[in-house]
PDB file of C-alpha atoms in Angstrom:
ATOM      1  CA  UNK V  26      19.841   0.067   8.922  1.00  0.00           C
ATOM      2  CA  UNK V  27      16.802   2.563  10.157  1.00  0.00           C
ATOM      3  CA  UNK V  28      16.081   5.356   8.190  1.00  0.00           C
ATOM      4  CA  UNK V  29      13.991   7.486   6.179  1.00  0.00           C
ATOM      5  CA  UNK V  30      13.492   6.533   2.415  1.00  0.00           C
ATOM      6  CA  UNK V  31      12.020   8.704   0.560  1.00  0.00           C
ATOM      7  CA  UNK V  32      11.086   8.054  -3.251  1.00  0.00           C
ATOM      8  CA  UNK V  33      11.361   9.037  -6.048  1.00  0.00           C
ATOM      9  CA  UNK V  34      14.290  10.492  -5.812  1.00  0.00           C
ATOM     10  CA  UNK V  35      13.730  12.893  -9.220  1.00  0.00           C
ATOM     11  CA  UNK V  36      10.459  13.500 -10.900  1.00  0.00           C
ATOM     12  CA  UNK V  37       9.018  15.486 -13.531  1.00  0.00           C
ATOM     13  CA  UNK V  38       5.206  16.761 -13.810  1.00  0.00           C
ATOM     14  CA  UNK V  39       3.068  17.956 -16.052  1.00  0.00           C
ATOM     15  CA  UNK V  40       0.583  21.538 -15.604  1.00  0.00           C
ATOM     16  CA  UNK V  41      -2.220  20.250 -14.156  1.00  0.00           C
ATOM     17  CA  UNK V  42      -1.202  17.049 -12.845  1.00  0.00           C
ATOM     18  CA  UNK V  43      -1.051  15.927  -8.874  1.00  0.00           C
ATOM     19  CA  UNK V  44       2.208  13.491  -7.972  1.00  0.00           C
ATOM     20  CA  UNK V  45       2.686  11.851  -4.472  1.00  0.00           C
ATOM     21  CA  UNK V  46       6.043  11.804  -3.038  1.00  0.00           C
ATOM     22  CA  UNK V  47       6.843   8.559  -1.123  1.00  0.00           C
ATOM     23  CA  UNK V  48       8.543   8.665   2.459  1.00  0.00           C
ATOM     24  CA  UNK V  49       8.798   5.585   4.763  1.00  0.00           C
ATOM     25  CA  UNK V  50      10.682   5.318   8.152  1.00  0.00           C
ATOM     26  CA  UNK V  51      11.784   2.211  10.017  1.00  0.00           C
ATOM     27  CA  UNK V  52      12.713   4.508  13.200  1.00  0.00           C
ATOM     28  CA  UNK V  53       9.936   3.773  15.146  1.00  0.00           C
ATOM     29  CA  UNK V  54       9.632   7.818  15.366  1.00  0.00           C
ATOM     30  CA  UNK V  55       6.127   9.327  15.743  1.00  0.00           C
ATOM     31  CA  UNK V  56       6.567  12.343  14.362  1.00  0.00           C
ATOM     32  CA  UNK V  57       6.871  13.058  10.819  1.00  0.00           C
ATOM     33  CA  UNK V  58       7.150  16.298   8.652  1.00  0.00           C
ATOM     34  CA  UNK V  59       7.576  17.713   4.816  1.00  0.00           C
ATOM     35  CA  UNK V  60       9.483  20.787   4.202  1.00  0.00           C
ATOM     36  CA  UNK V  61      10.331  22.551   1.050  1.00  0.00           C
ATOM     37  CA  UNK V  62      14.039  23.795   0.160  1.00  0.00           C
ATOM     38  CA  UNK V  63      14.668  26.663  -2.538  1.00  0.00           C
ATOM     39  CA  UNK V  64      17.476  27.799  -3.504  1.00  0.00           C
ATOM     40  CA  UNK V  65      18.517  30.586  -1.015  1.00  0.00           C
ATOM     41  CA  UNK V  66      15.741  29.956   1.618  1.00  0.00           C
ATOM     42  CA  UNK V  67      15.467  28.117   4.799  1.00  0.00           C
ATOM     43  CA  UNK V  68      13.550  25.012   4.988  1.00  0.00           C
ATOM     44  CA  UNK V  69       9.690  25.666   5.146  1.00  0.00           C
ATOM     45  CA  UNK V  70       7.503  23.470   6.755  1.00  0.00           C
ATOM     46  CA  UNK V  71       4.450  21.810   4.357  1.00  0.00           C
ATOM     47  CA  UNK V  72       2.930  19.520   6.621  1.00  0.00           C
ATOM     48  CA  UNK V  73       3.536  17.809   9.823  1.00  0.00           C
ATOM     49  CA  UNK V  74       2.411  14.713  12.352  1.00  0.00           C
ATOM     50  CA  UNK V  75       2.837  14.266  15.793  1.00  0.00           C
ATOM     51  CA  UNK V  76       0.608  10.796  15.570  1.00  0.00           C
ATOM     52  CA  UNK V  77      -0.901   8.380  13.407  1.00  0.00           C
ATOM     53  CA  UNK V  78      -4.247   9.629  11.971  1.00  0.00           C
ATOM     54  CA  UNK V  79      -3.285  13.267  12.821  1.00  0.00           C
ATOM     55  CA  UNK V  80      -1.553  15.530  11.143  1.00  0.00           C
ATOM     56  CA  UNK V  81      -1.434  19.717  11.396  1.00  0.00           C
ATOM     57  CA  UNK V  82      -0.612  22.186   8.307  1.00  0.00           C
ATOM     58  CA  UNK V  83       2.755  23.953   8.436  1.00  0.00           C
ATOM     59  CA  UNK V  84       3.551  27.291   6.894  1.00  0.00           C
ATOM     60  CA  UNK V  85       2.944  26.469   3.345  1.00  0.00           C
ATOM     61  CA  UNK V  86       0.569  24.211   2.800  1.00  0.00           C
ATOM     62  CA  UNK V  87      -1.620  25.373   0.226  1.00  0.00           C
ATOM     63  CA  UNK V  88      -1.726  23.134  -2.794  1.00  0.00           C
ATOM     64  CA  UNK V  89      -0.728  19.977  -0.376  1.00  0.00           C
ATOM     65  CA  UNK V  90      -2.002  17.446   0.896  1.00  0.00           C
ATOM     66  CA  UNK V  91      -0.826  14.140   2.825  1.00  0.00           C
ATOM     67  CA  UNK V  92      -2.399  11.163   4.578  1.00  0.00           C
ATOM     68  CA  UNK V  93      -0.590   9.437   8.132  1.00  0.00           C
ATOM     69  CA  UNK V  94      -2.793   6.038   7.536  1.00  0.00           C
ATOM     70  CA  UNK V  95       0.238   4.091   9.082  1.00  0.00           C
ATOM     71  CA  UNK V  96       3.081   5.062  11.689  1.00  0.00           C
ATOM     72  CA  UNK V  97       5.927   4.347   9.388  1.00  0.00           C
ATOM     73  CA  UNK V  98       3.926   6.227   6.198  1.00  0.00           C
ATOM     74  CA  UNK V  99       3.555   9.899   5.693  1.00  0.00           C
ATOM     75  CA  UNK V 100       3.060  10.218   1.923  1.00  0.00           C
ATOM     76  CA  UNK V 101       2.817  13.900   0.508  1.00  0.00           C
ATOM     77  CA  UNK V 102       0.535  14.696  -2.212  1.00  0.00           C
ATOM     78  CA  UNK V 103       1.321  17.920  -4.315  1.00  0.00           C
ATOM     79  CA  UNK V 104      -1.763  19.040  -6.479  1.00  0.00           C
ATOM     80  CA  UNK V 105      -2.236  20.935  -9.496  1.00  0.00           C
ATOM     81  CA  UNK V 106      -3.334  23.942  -7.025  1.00  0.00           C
ATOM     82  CA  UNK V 107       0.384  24.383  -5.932  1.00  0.00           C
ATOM     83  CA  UNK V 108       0.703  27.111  -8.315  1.00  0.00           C
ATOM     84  CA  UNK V 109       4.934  27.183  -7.997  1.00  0.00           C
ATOM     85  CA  UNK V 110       5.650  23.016  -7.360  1.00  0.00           C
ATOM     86  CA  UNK V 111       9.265  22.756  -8.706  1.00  0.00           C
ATOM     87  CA  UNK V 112      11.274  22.188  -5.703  1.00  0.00           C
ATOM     88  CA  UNK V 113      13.334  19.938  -3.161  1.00  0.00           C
ATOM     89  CA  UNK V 114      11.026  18.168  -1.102  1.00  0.00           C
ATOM     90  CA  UNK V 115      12.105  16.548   2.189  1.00  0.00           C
ATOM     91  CA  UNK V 116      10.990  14.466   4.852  1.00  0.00           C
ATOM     92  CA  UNK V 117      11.689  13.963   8.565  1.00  0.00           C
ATOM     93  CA  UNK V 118      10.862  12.408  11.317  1.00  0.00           C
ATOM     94  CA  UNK V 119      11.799  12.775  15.234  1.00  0.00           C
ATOM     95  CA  UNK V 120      11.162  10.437  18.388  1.00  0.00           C
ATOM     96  CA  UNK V 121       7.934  12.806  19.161  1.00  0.00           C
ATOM     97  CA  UNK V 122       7.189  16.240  17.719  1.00  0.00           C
ATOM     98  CA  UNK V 123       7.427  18.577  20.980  1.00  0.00           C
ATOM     99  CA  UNK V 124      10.696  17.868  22.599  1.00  0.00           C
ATOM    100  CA  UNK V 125      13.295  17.010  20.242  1.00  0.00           C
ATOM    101  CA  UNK V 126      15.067  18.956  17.277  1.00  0.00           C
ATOM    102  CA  UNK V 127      16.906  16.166  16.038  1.00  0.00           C
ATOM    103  CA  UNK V 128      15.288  15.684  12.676  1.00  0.00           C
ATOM    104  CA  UNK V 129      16.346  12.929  10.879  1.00  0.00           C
ATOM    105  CA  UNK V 130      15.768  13.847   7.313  1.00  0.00           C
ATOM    106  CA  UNK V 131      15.580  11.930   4.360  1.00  0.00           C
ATOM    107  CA  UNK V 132      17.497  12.412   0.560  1.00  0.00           C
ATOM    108  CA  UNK V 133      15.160  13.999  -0.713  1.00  0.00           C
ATOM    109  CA  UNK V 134      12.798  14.339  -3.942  1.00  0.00           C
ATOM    110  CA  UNK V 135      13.385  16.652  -6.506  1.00  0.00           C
ATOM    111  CA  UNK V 136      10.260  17.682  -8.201  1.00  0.00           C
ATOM    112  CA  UNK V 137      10.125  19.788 -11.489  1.00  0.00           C
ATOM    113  CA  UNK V 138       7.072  21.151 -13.711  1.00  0.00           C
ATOM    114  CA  UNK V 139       7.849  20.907 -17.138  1.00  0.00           C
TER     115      UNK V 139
ATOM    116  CA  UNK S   7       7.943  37.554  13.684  1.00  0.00           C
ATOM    117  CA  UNK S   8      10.315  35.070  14.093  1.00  0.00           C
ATOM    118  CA  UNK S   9      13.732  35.174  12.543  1.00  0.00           C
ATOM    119  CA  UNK S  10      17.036  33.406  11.898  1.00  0.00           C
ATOM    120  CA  UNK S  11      19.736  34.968   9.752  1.00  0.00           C
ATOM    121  CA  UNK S  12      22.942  32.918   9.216  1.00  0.00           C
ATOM    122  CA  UNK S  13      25.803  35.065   7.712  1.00  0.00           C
ATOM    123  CA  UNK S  14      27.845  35.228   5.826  1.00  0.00           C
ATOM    124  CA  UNK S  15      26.402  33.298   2.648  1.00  0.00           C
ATOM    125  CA  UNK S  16      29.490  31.705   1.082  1.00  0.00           C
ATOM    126  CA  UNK S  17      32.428  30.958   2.700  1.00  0.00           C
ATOM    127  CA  UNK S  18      35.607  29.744   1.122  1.00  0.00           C
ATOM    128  CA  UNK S  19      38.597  28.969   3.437  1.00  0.00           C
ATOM    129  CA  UNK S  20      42.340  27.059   2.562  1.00  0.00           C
ATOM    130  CA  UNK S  21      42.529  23.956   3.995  1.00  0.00           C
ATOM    131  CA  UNK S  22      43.541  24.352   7.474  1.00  0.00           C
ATOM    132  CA  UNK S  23      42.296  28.037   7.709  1.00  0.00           C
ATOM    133  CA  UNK S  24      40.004  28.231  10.856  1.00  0.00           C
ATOM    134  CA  UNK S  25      37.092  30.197  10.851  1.00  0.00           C
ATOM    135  CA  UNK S  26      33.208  30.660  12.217  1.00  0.00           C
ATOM    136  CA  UNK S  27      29.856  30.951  11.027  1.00  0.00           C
ATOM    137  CA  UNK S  28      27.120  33.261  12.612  1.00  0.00           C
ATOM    138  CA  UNK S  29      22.773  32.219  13.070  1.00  0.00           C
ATOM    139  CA  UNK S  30      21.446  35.307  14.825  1.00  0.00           C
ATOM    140  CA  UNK S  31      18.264  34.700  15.592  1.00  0.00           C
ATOM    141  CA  UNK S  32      15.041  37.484  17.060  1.00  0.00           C
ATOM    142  CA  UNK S  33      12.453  35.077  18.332  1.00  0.00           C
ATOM    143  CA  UNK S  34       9.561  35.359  21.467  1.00  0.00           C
ATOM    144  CA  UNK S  35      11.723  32.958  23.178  1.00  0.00           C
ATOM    145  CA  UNK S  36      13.976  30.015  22.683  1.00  0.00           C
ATOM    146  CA  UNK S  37      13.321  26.607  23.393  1.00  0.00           C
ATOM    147  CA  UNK S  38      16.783  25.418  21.643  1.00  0.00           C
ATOM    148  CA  UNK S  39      19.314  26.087  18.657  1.00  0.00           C
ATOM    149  CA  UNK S  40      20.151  23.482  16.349  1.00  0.00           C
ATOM    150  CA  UNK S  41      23.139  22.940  13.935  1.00  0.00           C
ATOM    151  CA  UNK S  42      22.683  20.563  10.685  1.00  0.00           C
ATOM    152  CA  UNK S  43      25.038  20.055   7.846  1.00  0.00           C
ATOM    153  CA  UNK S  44      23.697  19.583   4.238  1.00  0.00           C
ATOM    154  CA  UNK S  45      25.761  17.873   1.512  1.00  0.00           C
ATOM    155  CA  UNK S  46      24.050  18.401  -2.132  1.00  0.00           C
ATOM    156  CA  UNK S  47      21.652  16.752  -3.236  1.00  0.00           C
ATOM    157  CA  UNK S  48      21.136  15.425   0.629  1.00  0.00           C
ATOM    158  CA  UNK S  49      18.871  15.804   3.549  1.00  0.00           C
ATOM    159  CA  UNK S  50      20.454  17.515   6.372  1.00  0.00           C
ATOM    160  CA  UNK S  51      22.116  15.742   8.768  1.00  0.00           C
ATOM    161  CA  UNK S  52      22.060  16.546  12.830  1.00  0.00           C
ATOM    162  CA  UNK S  53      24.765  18.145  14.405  1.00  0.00           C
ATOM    163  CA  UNK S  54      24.415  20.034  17.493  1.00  0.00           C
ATOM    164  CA  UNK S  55      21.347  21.208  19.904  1.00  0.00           C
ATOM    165  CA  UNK S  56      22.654  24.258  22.256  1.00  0.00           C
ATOM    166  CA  UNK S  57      19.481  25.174  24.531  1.00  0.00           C
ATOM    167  CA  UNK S  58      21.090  28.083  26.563  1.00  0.00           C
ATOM    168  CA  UNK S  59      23.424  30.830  26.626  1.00  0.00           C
ATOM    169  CA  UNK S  60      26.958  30.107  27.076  1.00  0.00           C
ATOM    170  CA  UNK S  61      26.529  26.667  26.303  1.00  0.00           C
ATOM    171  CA  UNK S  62      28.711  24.690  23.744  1.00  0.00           C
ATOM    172  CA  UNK S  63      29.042  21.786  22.219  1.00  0.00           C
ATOM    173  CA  UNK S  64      31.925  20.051  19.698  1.00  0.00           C
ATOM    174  CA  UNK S  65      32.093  17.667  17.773  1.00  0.00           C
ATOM    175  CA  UNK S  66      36.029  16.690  15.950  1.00  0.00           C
ATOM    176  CA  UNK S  67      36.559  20.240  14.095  1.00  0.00           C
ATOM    177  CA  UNK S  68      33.463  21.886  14.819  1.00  0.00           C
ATOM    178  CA  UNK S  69      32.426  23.763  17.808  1.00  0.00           C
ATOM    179  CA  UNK S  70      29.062  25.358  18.437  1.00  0.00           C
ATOM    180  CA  UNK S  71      28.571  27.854  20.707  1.00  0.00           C
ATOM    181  CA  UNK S  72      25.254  30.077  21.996  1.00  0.00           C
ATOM    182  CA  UNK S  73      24.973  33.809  23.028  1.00  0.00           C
ATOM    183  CA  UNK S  74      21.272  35.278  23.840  1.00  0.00           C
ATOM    184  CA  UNK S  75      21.105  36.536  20.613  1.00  0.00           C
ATOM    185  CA  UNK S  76      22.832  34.159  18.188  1.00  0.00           C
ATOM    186  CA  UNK S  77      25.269  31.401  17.611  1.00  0.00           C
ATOM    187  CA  UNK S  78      28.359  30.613  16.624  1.00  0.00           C
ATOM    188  CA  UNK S  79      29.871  27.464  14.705  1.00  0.00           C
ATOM    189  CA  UNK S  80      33.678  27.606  14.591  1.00  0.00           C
ATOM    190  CA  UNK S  81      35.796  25.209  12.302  1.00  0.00           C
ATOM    191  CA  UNK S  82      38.854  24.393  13.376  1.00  0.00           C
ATOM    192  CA  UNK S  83      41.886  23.505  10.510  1.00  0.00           C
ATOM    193  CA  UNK S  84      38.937  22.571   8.143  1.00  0.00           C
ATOM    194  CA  UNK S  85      39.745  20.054   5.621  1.00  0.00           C
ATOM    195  CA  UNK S  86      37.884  19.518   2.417  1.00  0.00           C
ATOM    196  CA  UNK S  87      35.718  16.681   3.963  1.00  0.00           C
ATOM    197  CA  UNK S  88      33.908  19.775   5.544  1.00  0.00           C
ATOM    198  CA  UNK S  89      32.799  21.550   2.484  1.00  0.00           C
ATOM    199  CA  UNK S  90      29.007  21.444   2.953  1.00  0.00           C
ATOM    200  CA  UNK S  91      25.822  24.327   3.496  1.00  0.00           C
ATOM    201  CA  UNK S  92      25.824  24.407   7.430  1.00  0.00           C
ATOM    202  CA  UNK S  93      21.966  25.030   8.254  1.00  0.00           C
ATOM    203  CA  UNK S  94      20.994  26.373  12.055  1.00  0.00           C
ATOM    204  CA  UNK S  95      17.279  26.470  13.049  1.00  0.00           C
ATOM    205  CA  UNK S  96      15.397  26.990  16.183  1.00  0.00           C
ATOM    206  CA  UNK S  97      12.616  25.928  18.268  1.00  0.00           C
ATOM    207  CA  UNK S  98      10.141  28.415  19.655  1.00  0.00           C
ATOM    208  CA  UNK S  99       8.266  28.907  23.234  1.00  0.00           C
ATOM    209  CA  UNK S 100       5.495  29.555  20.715  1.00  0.00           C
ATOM    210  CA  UNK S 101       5.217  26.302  18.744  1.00  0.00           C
ATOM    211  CA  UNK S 102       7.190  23.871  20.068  1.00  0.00           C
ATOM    212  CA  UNK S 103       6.801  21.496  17.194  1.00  0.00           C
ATOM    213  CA  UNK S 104       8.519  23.633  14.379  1.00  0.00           C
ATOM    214  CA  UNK S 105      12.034  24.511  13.275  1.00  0.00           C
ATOM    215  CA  UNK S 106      12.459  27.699  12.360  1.00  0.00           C
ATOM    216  CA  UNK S 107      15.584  27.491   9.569  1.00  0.00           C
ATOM    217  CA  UNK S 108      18.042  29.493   8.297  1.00  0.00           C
ATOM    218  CA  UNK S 109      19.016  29.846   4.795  1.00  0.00           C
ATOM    219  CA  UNK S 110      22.126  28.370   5.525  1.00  0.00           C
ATOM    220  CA  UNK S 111      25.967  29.190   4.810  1.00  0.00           C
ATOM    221  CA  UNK S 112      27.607  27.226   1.661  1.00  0.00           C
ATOM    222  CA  UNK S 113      31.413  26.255   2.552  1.00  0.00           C
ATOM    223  CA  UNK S 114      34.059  25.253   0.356  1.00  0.00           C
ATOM    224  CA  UNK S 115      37.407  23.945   2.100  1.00  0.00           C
ATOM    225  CA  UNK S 116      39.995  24.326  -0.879  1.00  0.00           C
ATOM    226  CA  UNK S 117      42.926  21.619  -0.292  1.00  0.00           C
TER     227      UNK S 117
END
C-alpha cells in the first residue's frame, strides 16, 4: 500500500540533545512538508520541499533542520536550539507543492523533552 | 495577515442530530478551501477541496459548502463513526505552496 511512514512514532529527549524524526513515502509525490500540532492551534508549517535537493523554511523553523537527499526521504532534524520541542510532529507530502491541497499526512511522531 | 477561524470548538451532538461547522477565513485571496478530518493520535486525512463560492461538495454524511467569506461543513444524522477534530485550511494567491490551518473543531457523536 503507498503511504507515508513516519517513525518513531513516540520519543523522548533530553535538554540539550538533537533527535531526527524519520518520514518515508512510496507515493511517488514530490513535495514534502513538516508541520507542528499543539494542542489548540492549527497546523504550522516547519519545513517544506517542492524537489529533491531543495527545500524552503516554513513559518517556524527556527531550531530545525532537514535534508531532501532522496525523493522518497525528507528526514526532520530538531536541535537543542528549539527552545519549546515537545510536540506532534507530522509529515506530508502532495503530487507537487503549487497546485494541490490534498496532503497526505502521515501518523505522526510525538516528541517530548523530559 | 492571513486568518482561518473554525467555530465553534467542541461540538457534541446525539446520534442522528444534524448539525454544521463554520472556517471563516480573511485572506488576500483564495486559491482553495480544504476540509480534513483528524482521528487522535492520527495525521489528518483529506476530505474536501471547495475553490469558489457557492460551490459544494459531499461526501456520505458530510457536505461542504463555500461562501466568500467562509465555509460550511454540515453533518447529516451523524453517527459515532464521525466523532473526530474536523480541520479546514486554505491556500493563498500569496504563497501557493502553504496551508493555512485552522485550529480545528473536536466532535463527539454520542450513540
Amino acid at each position: 500500500d503507498g503511504g507515508i511512514t513516519q517513525s518513531p512514532k513516540y520519543l523522548f529527549r533530553k535538554e540539550g540533545q538533537n533527535v531526527t524524526l524519520s518520514c518515508e513515502q512510496n507515493l511517488n509525490h514530490d513535495a514534502m512538508y513538516w508541520y507542528r500540532q499543539d494542542p489548540g492551534q492549527g497546523l504550522r508549517l516547519i519545513y517544506y520541499s517542492q524537489i529533491v535537493n531543495d527545500f524552503q523554511k516554513g513559518d517556524i523553523a527556527e531550531g530545525y533542520s532537514v535534508s531532501r537527499e532522496k525523493k522518497e526521504s525528507f528526514p526532520l532534524t530538531v536541535t537543542s536550539a528549539q527552545k519549546n520541542p515537545t510536540a506532534f510532529y507530522l509529515c506530508a507530502s502532495s503530487i507537487d507543492g503549487a497546485n494541490t491541497g490534498e496532503l497526505f499526512f502521515g501518523e505522526g511522531s510525538r516528541l517530548t523533552v523530559l | 495577515e492571513d486568518q482561518v477561524t473554525q467555530s465553534p470548538e467542541a461540538l457534541r451532538l446525539q446520534e442522528g442530530e444534524s448539525s454544521s461547522l463554520n472556517c471563516s477565513y480573511t485572506v488576500s485571496g483564495l486559491r482553495g478551501l480544504f476540509w480534513y478530518r483528524q482521528d487522535p493520535g492520527k495525521g489528518p486525512e483529506f476530505l474536501f477541496t471547495l475553490y469558489s463560492a457557492g460551490e459544494e461538495k459531499e461526501k456520505e454524511r458530510l457536505k461542504a459548502t463555500l461562501t466568500k467569506k467562509e465555509s460550511f461543513l454540515h453533518i447529516t444524522a451523524p453517527k459515532p463513526e464521525d466523532s473526530a477534530t474536523y480541520l479546514c485550511a486554505v491556500r493563498t494567491m500569496d504563497s501557493s505552496y502553504k496551508l493555512i490551518f485552522g485550529s480545528g473543531t473536536r466532535l463527539l457523536v454520542r450513540p
